[in-house]
XYZ file of C-alpha atoms in Angstrom:
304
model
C 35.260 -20.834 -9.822
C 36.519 -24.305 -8.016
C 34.295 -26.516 -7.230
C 34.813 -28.160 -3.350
C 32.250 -31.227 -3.945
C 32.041 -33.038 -6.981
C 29.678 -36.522 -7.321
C 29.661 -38.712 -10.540
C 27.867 -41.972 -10.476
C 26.738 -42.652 -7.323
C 24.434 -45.672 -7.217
C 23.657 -47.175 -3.504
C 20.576 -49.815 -3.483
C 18.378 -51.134 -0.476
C 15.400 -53.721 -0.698
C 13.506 -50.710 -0.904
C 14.866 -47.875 -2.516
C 18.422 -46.936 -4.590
C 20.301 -44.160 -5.584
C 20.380 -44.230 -9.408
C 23.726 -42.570 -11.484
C 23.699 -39.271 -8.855
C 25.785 -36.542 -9.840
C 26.267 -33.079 -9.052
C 29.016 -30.283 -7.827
C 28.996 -27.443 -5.243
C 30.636 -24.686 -6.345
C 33.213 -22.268 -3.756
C 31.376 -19.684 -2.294
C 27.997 -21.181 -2.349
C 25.162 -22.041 -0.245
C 23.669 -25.161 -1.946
C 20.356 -25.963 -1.456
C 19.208 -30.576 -2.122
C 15.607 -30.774 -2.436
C 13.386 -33.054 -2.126
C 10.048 -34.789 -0.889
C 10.578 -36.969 1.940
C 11.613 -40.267 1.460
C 13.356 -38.664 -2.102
C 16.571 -39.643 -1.419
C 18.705 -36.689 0.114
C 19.576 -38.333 3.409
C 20.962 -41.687 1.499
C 22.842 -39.048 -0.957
C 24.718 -37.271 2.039
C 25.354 -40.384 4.153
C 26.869 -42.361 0.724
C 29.216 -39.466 0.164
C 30.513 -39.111 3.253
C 31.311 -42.574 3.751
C 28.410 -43.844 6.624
C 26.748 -46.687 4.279
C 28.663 -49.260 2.629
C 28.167 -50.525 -0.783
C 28.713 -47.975 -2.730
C 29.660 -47.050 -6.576
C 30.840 -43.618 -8.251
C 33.354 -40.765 -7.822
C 33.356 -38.692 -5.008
C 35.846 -36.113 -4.986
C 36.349 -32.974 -2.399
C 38.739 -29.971 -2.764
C 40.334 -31.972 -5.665
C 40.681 -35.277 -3.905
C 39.351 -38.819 -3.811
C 37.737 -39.971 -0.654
C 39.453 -43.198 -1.338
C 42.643 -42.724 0.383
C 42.553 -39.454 2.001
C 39.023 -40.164 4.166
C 40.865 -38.209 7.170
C 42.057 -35.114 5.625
C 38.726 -34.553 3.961
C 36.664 -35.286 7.284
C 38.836 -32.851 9.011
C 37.690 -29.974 6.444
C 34.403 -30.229 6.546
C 31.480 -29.781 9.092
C 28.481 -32.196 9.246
C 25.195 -31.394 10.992
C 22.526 -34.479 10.847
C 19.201 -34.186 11.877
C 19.530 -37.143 14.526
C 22.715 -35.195 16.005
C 24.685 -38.571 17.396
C 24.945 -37.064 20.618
C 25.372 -38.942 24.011
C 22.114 -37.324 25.773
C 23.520 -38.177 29.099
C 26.715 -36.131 28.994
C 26.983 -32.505 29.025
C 27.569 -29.849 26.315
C 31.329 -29.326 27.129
C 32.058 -33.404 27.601
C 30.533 -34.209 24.412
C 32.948 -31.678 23.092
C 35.563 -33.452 24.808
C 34.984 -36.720 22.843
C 34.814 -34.663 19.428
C 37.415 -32.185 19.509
C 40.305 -34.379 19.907
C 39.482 -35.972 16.425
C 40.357 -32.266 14.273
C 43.249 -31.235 13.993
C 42.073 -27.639 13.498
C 39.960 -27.467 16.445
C 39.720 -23.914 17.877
C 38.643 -24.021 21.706
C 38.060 -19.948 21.605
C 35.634 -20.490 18.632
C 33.866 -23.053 20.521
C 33.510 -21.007 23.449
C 32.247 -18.150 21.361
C 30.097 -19.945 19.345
C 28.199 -21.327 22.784
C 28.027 -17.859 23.967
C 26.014 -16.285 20.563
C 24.068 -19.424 20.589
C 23.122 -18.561 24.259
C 24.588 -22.533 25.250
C 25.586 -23.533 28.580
C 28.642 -25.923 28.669
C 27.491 -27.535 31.822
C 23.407 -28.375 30.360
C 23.251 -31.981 29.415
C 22.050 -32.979 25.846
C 18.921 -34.716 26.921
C 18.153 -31.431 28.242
C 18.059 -29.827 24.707
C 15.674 -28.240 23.118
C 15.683 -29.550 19.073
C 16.756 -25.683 17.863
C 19.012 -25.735 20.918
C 20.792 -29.094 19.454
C 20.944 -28.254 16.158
C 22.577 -24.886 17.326
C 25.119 -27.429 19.036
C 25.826 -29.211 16.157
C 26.570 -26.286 14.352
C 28.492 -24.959 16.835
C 30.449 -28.124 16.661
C 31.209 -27.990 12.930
C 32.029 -24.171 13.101
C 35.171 -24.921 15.686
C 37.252 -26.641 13.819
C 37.731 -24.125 10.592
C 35.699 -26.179 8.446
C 35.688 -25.470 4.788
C 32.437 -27.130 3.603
C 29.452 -27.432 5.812
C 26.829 -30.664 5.206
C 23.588 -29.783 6.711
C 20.760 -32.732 6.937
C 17.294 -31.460 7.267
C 19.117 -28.773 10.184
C 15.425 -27.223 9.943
C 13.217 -29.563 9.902
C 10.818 -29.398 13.260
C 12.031 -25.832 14.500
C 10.132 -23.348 15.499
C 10.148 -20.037 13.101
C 12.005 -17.705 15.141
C 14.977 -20.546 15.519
C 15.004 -21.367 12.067
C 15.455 -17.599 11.470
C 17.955 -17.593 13.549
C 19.895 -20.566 12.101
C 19.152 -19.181 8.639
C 20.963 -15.722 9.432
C 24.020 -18.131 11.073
C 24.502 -19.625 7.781
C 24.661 -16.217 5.606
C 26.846 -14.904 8.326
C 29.613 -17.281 7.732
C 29.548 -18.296 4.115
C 32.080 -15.903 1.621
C 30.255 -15.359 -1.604
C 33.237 -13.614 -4.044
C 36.653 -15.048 -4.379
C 39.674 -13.256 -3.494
C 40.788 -10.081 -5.891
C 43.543 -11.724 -6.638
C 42.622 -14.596 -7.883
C 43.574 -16.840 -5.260
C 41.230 -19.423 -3.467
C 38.848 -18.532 -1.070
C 40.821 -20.679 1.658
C 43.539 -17.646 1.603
C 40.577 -14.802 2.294
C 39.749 -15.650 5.332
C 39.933 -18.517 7.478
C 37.317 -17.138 9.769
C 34.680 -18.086 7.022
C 33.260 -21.530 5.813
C 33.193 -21.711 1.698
C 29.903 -23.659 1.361
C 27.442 -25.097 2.602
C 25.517 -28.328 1.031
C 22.053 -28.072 2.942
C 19.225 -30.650 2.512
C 15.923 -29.995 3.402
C 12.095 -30.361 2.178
C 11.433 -26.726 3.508
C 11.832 -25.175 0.320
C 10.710 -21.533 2.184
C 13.991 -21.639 3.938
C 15.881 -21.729 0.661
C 14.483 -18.809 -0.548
C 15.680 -16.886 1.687
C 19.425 -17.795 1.082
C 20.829 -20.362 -1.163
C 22.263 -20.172 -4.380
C 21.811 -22.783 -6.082
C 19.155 -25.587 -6.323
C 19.715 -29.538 -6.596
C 16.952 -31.342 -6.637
C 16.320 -35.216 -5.799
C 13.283 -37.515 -6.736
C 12.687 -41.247 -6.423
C 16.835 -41.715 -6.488
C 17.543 -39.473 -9.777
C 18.723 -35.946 -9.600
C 15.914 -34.063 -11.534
C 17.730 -30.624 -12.307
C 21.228 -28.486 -10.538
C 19.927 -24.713 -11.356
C 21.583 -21.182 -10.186
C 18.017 -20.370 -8.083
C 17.633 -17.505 -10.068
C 17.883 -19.325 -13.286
C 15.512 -21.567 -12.218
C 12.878 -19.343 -10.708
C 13.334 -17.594 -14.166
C 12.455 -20.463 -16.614
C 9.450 -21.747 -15.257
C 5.939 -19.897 -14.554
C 2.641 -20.673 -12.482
C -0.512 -20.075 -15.729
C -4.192 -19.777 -14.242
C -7.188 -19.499 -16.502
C -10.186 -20.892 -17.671
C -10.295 -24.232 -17.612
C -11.977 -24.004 -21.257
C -8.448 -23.093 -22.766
C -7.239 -26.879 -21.795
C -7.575 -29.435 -24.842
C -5.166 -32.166 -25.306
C -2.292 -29.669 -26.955
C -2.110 -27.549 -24.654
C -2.196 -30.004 -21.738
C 1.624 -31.400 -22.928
C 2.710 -27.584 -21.994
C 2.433 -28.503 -18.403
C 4.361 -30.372 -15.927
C 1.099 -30.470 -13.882
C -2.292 -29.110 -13.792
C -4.646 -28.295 -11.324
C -8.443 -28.326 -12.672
C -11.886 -27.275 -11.642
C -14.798 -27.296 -13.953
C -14.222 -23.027 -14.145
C -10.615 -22.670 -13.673
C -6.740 -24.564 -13.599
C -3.740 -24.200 -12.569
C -0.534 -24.987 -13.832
C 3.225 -24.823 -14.423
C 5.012 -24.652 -17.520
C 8.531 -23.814 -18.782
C 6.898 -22.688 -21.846
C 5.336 -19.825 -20.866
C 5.959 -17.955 -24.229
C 4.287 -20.760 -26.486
C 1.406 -20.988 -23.487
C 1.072 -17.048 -24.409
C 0.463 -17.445 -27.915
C -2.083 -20.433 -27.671
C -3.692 -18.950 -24.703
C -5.294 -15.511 -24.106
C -6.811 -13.685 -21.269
C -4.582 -15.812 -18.456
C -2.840 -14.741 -15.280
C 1.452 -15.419 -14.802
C 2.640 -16.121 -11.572
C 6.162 -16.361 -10.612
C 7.067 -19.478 -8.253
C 8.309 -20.427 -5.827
C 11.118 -23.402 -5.171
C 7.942 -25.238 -3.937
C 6.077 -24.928 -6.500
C 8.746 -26.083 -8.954
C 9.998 -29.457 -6.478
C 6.402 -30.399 -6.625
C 5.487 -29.945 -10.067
C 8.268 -31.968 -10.642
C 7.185 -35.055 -8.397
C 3.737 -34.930 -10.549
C 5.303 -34.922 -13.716
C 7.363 -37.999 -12.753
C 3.966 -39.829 -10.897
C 1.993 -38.441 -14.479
C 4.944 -40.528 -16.466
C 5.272 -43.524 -13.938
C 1.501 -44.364 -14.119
């Protein structure tokens, strides 16, 4: 399998905040999911590799290539939908498309037009006029138009309604190819109808569930883990039981605990050792929620 996004390095510091040594890849055919609490890191991440902050250090290569020197050809193969949308509110639908489309060379005016129609889109509504879901359906629209291989999603969820984000959800597993070609070749000859992943950052990990692949997560600047979801939902497990069972051993088998004076709660990726030192407790499977935040209290547990 090729990989259409790889990152090696990437440091990018504020007064505030920096990236630290980020690296990861997105593999063809996936739908990527970068997690993280807000204020992680994920919107820094996206905007350093696609070239909208300056002062920047690493590798960033995608489809084979270096951003350095062949900025244009990449942009053109890929779709980008930010949560802030960099619309001008007082045009309408089909003038802001105007301004856009002339800078792909790919850009398919029947997709566009089809694209509003499913999304139920006038061309003549301003932007200001927007509803969030109905912008972020823009956006997508947008990116979808010009035959975009790899689609960048920034928090595309984030304030929606459930209904729209089901809707949005069911857009992305519509248009993403999952299996390569029987031949061998790569998914760009299958079918240029379909986009061959999608990178999509968001802190609703419920969302993910539903339809990614694989898992990158983010905290304070460091990539914490790059799982197959699967995998990951696989090797770690939620332990409740009596809070007598907790000692200073068994305590170090947790990433975090949650304790009454009866009960606790916590999550482990040692669930077979917790077995044999503990008897008489309930296993839980988690969810991507469970893990992203278990991780955050390990790393505040270590940092204080």
């Amino acid at each position: 399998m090729n990989n259409i996004l790889e990152v090696s390095g990437i440091n990018k510091s504020y007064d505030d905040f920096s990236l630290k040594d980020i690296s990861f890849y997105l593999p063809e055919g996936c739908i990527t999911g970068f997690v993280g609490i807000n204020g992680a890191g994920k919107t820094t991440t996206l905007r350093s590799i696609l070239g909208l902050t300056n002062n920047v250090s690493g590798k960033i290569n995608f489809f084979g290539m270096d951003i350095k020197g062949n900025e244009s050809e990449i942009k053109d193969r890929i779709g980008i939908v930010l949560d802030d949308g960099c619309f001008y509110d007082e045009l309408t639908i089909s003038e802001m498309k105007s301004i856009i489309a002339p800078a792909y060379k790919n850009w398919c005016e029947q997709d566009f037009i089809d694209y509003l129609e499913r999304f139920e889109l006038n061309p003549k509504q301003k932007i200001n006029t927007l509803s969030k879901g109905m912008r972020m359906k823009y956006a997508l629209a947008l990116a979808l138009s010009h035959k975009a291989e790899l689609l960048i999603m920034d928090e595309p969820t984030s304030g929606l309604d459930p209904l729209v984000r089901s809707q949005l959800l069911d857009i992305l597993k519509d248009y993403i190819v999952h299996t390569h070609a029987k031949d061998g070749n790569r998914l760009q000859e299958c079918n240029p109808e379909y986009i061959y992943g999608v990178l999509h950052s968001t802190h609703i990990t419920s969302d993910l569930d539903k339809i990614a692949d694989m898992l990158i997560m983010i905290d304070s600047g460091q990539i914490v883990f790059q799982e197959e979801k699967d995998q990951l939902l696989d090797s770690y497990r939620i332990i409740k039981g009596s809070a007598e069972k907790l000692n200073s051993d068994t305590r170090k088998m947790f990433l975090c605990t949650e304790e009454s004076a009866f009960n606790f709660t916590g999550i482990t990726k040692q669930a077979s050792v917790v077995m044999e030192c503990m008897q008489d407790v309930l296993i839980e499977r988690p969810t991507i929620e469970d893990i992203m935040l278990a991780n955050v209290e390990r790393r505040k547990k270590n940092v204080i």
